[in-house]
mmCIF file of C-alpha atoms in Angstrom:
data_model
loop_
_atom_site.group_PDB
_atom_site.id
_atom_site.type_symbol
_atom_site.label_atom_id
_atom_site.label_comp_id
_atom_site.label_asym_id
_atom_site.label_seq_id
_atom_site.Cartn_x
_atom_site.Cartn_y
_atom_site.Cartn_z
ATOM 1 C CA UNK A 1399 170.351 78.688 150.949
ATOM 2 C CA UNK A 1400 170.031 82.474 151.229
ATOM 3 C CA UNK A 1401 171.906 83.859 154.716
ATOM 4 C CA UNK A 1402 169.622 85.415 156.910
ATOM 5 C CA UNK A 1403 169.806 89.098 157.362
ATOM 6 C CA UNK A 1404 168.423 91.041 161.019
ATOM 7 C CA UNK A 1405 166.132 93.612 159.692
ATOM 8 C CA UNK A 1406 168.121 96.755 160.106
ATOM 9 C CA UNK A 1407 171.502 95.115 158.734
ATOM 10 C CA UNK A 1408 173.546 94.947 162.464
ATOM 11 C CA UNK A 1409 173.178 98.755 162.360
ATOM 12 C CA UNK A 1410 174.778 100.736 165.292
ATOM 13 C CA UNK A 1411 174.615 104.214 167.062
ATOM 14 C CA UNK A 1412 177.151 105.645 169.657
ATOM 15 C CA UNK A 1413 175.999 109.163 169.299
ATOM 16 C CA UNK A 1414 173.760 109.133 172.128
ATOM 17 C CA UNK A 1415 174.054 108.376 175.842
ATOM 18 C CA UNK A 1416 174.080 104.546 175.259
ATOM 19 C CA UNK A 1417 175.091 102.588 172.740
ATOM 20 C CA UNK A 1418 172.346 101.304 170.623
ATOM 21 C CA UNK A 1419 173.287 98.239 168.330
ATOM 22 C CA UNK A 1420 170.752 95.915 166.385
ATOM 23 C CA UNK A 1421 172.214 92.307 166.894
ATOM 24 C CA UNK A 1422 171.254 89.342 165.332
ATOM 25 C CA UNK A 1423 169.785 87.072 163.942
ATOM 26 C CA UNK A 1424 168.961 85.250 166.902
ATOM 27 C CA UNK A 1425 167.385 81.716 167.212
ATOM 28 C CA UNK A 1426 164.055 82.266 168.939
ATOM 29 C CA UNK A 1427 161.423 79.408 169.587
ATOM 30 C CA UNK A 1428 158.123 79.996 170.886
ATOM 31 C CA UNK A 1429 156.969 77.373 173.368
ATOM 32 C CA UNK A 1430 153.491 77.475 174.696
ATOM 33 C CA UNK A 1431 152.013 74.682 176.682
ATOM 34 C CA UNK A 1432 151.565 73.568 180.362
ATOM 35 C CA UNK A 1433 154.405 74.592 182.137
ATOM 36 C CA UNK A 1434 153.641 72.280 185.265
ATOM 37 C CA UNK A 1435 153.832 69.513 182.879
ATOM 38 C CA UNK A 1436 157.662 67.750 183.613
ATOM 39 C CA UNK A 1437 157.897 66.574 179.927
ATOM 40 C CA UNK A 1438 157.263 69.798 178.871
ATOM 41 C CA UNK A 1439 159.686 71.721 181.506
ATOM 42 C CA UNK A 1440 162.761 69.073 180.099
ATOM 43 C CA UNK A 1441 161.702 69.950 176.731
ATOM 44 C CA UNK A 1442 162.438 73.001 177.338
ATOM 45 C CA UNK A 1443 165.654 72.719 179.775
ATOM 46 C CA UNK A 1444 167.270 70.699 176.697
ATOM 47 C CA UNK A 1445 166.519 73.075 173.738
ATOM 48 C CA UNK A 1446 167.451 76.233 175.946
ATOM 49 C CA UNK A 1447 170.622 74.881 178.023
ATOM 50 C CA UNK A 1448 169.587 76.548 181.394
ATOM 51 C CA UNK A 1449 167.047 76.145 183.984
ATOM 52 C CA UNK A 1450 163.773 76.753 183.881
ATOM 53 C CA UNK A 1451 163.033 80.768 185.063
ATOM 54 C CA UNK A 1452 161.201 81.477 187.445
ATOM 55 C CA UNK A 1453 157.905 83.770 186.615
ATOM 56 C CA UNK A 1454 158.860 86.967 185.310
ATOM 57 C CA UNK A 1455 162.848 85.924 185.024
ATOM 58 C CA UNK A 1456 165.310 84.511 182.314
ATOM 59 C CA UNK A 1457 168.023 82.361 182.662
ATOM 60 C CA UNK A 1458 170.847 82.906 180.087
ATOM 61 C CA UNK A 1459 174.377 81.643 179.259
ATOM 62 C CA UNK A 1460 175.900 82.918 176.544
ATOM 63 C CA UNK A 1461 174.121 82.685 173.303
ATOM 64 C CA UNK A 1462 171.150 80.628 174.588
ATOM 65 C CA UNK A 1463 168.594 80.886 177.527
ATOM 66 C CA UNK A 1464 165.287 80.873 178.445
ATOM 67 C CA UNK A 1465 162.955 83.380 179.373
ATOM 68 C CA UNK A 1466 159.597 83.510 181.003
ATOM 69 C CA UNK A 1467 157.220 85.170 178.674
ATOM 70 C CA UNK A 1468 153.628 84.465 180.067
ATOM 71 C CA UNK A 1469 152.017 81.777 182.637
ATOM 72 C CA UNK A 1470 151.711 79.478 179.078
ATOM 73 C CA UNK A 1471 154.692 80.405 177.501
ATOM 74 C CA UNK A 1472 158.442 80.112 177.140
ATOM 75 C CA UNK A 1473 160.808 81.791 175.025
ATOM 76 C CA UNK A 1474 163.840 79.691 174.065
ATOM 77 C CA UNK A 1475 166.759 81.899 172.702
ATOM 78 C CA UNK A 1476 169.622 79.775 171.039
ATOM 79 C CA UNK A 1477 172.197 80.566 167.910
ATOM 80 C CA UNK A 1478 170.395 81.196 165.063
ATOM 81 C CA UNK A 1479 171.861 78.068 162.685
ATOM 82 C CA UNK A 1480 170.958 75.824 165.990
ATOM 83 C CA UNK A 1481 167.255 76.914 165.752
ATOM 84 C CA UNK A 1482 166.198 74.209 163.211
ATOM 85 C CA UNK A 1483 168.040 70.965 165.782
ATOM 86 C CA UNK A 1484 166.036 72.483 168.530
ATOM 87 C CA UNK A 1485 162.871 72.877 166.806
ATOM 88 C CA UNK A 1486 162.597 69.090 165.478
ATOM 89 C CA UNK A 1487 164.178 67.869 168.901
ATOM 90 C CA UNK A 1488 161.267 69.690 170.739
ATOM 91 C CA UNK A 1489 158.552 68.712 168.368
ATOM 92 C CA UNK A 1490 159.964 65.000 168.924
ATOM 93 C CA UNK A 1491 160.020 65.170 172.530
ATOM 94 C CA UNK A 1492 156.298 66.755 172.800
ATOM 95 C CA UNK A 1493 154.585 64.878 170.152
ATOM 96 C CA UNK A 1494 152.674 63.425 172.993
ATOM 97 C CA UNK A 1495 151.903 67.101 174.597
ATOM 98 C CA UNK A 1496 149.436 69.443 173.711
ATOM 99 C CA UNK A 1497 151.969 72.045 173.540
ATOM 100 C CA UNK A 1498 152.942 74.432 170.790
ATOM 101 C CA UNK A 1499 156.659 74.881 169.320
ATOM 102 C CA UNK A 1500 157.274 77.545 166.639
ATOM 103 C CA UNK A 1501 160.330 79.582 165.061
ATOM 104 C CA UNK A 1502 160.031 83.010 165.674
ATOM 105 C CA UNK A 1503 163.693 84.240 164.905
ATOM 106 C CA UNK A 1504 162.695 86.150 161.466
ATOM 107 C CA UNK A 1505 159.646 87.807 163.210
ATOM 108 C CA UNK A 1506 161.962 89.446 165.848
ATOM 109 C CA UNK A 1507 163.919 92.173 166.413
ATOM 110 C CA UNK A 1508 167.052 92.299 168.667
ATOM 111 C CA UNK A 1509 168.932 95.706 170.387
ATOM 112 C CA UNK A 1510 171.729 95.806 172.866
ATOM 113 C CA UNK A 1511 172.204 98.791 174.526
ATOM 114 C CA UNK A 1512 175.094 99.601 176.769
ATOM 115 C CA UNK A 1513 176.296 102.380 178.912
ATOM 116 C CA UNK A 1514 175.742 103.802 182.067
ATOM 117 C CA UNK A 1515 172.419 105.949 181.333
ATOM 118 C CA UNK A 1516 170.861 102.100 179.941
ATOM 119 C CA UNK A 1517 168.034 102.497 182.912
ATOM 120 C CA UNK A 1518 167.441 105.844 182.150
ATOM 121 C CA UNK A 1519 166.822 105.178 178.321
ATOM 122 C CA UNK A 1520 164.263 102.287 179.238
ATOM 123 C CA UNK A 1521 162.468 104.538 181.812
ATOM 124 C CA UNK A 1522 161.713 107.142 179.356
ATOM 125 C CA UNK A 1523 160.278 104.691 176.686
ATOM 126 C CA UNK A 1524 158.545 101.674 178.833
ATOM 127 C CA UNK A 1525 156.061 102.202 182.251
ATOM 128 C CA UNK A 1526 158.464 100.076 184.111
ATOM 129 C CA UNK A 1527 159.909 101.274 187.582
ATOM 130 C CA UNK A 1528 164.120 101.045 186.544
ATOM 131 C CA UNK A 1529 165.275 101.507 190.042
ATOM 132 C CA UNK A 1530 168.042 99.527 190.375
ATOM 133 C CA UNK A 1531 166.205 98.099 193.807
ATOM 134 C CA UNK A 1532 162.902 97.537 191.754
ATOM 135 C CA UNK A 1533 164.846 96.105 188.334
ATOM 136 C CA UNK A 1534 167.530 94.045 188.615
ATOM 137 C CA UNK A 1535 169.418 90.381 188.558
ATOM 138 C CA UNK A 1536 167.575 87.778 185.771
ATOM 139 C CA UNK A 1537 164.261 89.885 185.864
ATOM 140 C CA UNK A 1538 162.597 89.740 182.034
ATOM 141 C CA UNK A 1539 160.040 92.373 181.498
ATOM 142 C CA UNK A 1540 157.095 92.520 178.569
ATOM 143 C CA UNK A 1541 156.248 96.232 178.433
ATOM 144 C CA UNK A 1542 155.748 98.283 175.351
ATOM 145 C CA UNK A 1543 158.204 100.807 174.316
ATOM 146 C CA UNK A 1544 156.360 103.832 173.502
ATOM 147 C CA UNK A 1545 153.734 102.545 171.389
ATOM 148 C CA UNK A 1546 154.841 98.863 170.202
ATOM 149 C CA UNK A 1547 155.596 95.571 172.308
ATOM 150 C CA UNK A 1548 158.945 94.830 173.536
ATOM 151 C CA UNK A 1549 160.385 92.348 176.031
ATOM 152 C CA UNK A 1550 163.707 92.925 177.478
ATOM 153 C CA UNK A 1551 166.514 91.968 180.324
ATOM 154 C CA UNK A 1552 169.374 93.431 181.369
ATOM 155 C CA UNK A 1553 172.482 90.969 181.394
ATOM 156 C CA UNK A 1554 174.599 93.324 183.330
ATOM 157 C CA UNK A 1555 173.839 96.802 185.504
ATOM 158 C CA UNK A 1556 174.617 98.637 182.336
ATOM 159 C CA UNK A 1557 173.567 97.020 179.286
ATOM 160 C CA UNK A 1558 169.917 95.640 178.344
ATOM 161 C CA UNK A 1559 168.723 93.674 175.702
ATOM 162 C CA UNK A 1560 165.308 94.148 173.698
ATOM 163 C CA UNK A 1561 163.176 92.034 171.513
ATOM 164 C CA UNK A 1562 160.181 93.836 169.355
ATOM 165 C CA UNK A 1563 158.555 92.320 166.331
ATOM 166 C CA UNK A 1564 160.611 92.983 163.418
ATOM 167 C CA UNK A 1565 158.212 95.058 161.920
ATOM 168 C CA UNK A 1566 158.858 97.661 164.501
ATOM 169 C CA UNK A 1567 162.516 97.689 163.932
ATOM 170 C CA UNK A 1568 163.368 100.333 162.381
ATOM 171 C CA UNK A 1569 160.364 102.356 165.032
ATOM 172 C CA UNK A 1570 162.516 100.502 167.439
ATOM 173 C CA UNK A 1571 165.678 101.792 166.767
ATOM 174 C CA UNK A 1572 164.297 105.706 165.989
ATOM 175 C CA UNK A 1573 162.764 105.448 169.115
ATOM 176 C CA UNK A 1574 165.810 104.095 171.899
ATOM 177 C CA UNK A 1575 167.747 107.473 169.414
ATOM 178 C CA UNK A 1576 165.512 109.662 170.413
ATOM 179 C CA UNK A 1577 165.445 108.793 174.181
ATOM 180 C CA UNK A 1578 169.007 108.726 174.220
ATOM 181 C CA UNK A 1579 169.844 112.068 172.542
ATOM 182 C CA UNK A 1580 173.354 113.827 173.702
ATOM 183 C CA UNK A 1581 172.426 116.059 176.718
ATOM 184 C CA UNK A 1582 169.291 114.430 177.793
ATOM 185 C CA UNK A 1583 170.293 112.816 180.715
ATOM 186 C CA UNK A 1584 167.792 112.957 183.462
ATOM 187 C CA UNK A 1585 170.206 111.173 185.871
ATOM 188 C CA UNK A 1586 167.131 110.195 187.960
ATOM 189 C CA UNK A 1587 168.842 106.608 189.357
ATOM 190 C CA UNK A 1588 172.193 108.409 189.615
ATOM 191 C CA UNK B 707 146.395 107.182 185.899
ATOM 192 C CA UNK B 708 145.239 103.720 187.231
ATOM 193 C CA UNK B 709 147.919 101.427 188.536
ATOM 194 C CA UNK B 710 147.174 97.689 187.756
ATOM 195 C CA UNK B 711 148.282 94.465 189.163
ATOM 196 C CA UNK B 712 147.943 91.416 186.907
ATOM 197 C CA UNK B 713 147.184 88.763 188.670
ATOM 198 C CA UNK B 714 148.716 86.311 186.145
ATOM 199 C CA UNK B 715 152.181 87.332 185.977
ATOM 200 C CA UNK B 716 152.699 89.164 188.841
ATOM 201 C CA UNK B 717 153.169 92.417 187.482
ATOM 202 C CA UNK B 718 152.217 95.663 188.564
ATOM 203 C CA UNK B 719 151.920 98.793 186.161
ATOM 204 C CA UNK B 720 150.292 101.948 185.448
ATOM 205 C CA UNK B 721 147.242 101.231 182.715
ATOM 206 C CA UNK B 722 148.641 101.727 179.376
ATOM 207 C CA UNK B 723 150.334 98.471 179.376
ATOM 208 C CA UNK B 724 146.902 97.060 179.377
ATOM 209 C CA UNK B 725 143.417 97.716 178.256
ATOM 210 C CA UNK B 726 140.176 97.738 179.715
ATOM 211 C CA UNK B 727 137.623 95.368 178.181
ATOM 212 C CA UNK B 728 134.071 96.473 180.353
ATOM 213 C CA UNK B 729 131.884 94.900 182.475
ATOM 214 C CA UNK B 730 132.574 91.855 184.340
ATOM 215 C CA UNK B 731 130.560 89.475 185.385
ATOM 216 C CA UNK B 732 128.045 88.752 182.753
ATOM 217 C CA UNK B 733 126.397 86.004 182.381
ATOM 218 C CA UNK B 734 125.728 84.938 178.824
ATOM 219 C CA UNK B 735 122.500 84.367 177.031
ATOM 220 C CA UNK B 736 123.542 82.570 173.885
ATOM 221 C CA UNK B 737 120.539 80.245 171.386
ATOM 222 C CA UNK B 738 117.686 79.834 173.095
ATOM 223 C CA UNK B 739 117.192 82.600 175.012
ATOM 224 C CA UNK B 740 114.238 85.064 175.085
ATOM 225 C CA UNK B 741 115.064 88.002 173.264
ATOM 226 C CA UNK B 742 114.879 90.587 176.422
ATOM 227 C CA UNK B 743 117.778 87.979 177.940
ATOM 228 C CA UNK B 744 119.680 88.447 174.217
ATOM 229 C CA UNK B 745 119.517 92.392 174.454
ATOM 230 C CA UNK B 746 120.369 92.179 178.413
ATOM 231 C CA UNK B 747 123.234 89.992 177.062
ATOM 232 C CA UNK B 748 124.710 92.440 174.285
ATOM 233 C CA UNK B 749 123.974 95.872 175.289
ATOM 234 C CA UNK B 750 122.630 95.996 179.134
ATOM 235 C CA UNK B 751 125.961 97.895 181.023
ATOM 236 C CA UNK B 752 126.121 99.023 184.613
ATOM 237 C CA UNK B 753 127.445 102.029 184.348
ATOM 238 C CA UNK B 754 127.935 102.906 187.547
ATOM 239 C CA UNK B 755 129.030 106.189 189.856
ATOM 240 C CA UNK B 756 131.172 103.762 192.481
ATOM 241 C CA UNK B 757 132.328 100.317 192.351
ATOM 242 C CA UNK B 758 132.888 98.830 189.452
ATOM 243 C CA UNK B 759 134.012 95.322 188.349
ATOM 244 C CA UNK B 760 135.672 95.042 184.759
ATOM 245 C CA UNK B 761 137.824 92.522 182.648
ATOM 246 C CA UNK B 762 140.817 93.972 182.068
ATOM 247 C CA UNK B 763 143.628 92.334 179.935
ATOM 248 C CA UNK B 764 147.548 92.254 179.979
ATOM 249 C CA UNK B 765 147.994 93.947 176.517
ATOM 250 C CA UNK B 766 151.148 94.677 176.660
ATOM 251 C CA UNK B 767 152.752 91.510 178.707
ATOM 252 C CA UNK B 768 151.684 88.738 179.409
ATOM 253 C CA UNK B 769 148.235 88.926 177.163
ATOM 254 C CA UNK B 770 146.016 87.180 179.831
ATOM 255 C CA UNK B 771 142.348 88.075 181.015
ATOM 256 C CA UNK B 772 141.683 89.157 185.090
ATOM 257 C CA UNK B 773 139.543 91.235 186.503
ATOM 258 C CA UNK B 774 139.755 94.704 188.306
ATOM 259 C CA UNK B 775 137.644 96.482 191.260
ATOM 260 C CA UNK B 776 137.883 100.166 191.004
ATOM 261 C CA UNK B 777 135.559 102.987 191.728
ATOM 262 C CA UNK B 778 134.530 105.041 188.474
ATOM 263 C CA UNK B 779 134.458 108.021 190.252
ATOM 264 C CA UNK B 780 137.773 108.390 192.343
ATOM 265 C CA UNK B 781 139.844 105.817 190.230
ATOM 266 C CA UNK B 782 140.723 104.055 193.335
ATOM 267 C CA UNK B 783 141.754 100.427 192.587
ATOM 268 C CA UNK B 784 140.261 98.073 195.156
ATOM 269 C CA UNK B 785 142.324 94.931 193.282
ATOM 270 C CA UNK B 786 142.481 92.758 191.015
ATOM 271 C CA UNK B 787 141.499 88.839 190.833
ATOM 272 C CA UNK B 788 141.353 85.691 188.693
ATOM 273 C CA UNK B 789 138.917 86.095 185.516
ATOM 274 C CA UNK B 790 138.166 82.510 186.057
ATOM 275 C CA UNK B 791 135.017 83.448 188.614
ATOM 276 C CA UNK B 792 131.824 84.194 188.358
ATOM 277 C CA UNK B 793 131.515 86.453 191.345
ATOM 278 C CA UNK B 794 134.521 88.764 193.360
ATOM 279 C CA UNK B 795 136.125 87.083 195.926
ATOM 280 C CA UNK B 796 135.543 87.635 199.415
ATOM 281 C CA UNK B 797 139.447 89.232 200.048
ATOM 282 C CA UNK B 798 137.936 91.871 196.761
ATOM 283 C CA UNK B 799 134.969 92.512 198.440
ATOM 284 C CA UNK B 800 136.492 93.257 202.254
ATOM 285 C CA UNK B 801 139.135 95.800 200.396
ATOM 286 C CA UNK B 802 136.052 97.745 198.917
ATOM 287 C CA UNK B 803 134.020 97.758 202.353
ATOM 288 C CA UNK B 804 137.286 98.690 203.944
ATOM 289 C CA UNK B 805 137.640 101.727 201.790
ATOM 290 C CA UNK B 806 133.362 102.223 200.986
ATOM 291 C CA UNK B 807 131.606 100.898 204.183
ATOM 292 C CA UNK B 808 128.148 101.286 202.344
ATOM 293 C CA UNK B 809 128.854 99.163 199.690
ATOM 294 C CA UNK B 810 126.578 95.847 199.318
ATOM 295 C CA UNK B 811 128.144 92.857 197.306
ATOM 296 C CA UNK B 812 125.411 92.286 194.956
ATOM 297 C CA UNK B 813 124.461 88.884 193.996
ATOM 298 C CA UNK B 814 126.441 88.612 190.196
ATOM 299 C CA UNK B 815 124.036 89.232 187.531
#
């Protein structure tokens, strides 16, 4: 079998006031369904390793988690080799749901950034109040950066990580640059 | 600059992250219908100086449908409310009277 490659080859930047790195590939499974339903919300627990999020949070350990993407819909982050396991153990266990179950990991995009001005880079690019008070802890946040849809968290105070379509990548990438040039601080949540 | 709650997902943002689909409230007039109901149907708008009801959706985040009071001419955004109804709720309709004393709630059309 081929290996899987991220769509911008793991590339990095530490130029800037954060450091920018595409990561990946990362197993991603969409789950979409009724998320009241308890066969369902196991499902889900099993395939993602963590408890189920509360709205407009993700739970994450280590390579795997879960995030809360919509009132219908879960996004189940795992290694990328585990994503095919998962996906026939979920199918399995909701053949008797109406509930939908598909690999997204080659449609996505992944960034990391890290460094103290993180916040500040995100403010620039996404309508999203980044005060620490306002963003913080497990939150998970669809927004759009700039002009294309992104999702993100931030697993520590200084570092976030981003999901866009993988078409966007390289957009992406050009874009979280830009809003972290050298001397552009705007130290607004200093 | 409109700042939007959706009522979905809990969310509150300023308006590019979603995108105004028009008027709410309609009722539909589908086979069967005479044709002044049809034309009502497809291309009858309120297009009102005041309160206004749309259907607004979550473009950006969560992608779901709700609906928005707001006054057209001072952008003020009375809230927002399930898209499952056919009229505004009561709690919609005492925020605008709070704010635009005059204002009747209409029977939906």
């Amino acid at each position: 079998m081929s290996d899987p490659v991220s769509a911008l080859k793991n590339i990095s930047d530490d130029t800037g006031l954060v450091t920018i790195s595409e990561i990946g590939p990362i197993g991603m499974i969409t789950l979409r369904g009724d998320l009241s339903d308890k066969a369902l919300v196991k499902a889900a627990v099993a395939a993602g390793g963590v408890n189920l999020p509360e709205q407009g949070h993700c739970n994450t350990q280590g390579t795997q988690g879960i995030a809360w993407m919509s009132p219908d819909e879960l996004l189940i982050i795992c290694a990328y080799a585990d994503v095919q396991d998962r996906l026939a153990d979920l199918r399995e266990k909701l053949a008797g749901s109406h509930a939908l179950v598909v690999n997204v990991s080659d449609a996505r995009a992944v960034f990391d950034i890290k460094g103290d001005h993180a916040r500040e880079v995100i403010a620039k690019l996404a309508p999203v109040d980044m005060h620490p008070d306002q963003f913080s802890g497990t939150m998970f946040r669809r927004t759009r950066f700039a002009q294309v849809p992104a999702a993100y968290w931030m697993p520590d105070g200084t570092s976030a990580r981003i999901v866009c379509f993988r078409s966007v990548a390289q957009y992406m990438f050009d874009l979280l640059k830009t809003a972290a040039m050298p001397g552009s601080e705007v130290r607004h949540y200093a | 600059m409109l700042t939007i709650h959706c009522p979905n997902c809990g969310v509150t943002a300023e308006e590019t992250e979603f995108h105004a689909h028009g008027e709410a409230h309609l009722k539909r007039f589908g086979p069967g219908s005479s044709e002044d109901e049809f034309e009502g149907y497809l291309f009858m708008r309120k297009n009102p100086k005041g309160v206004h009801f749309e259907r607004w959706r979550h473009q950006y985040g969560c992608g779901k449908w709700f609906h928005v009071a707001r006054c057209t001419m001072t952008l003020e955004v009375f809230g927002s409310y399930s898209a499952q109804t056919v009229e505004p709720p009561q709690e919609i309709i005492d925020a605008i009277q709070d704010r635009r004393p005059d204002f009747a709630a209409g029977p939906a059309r």
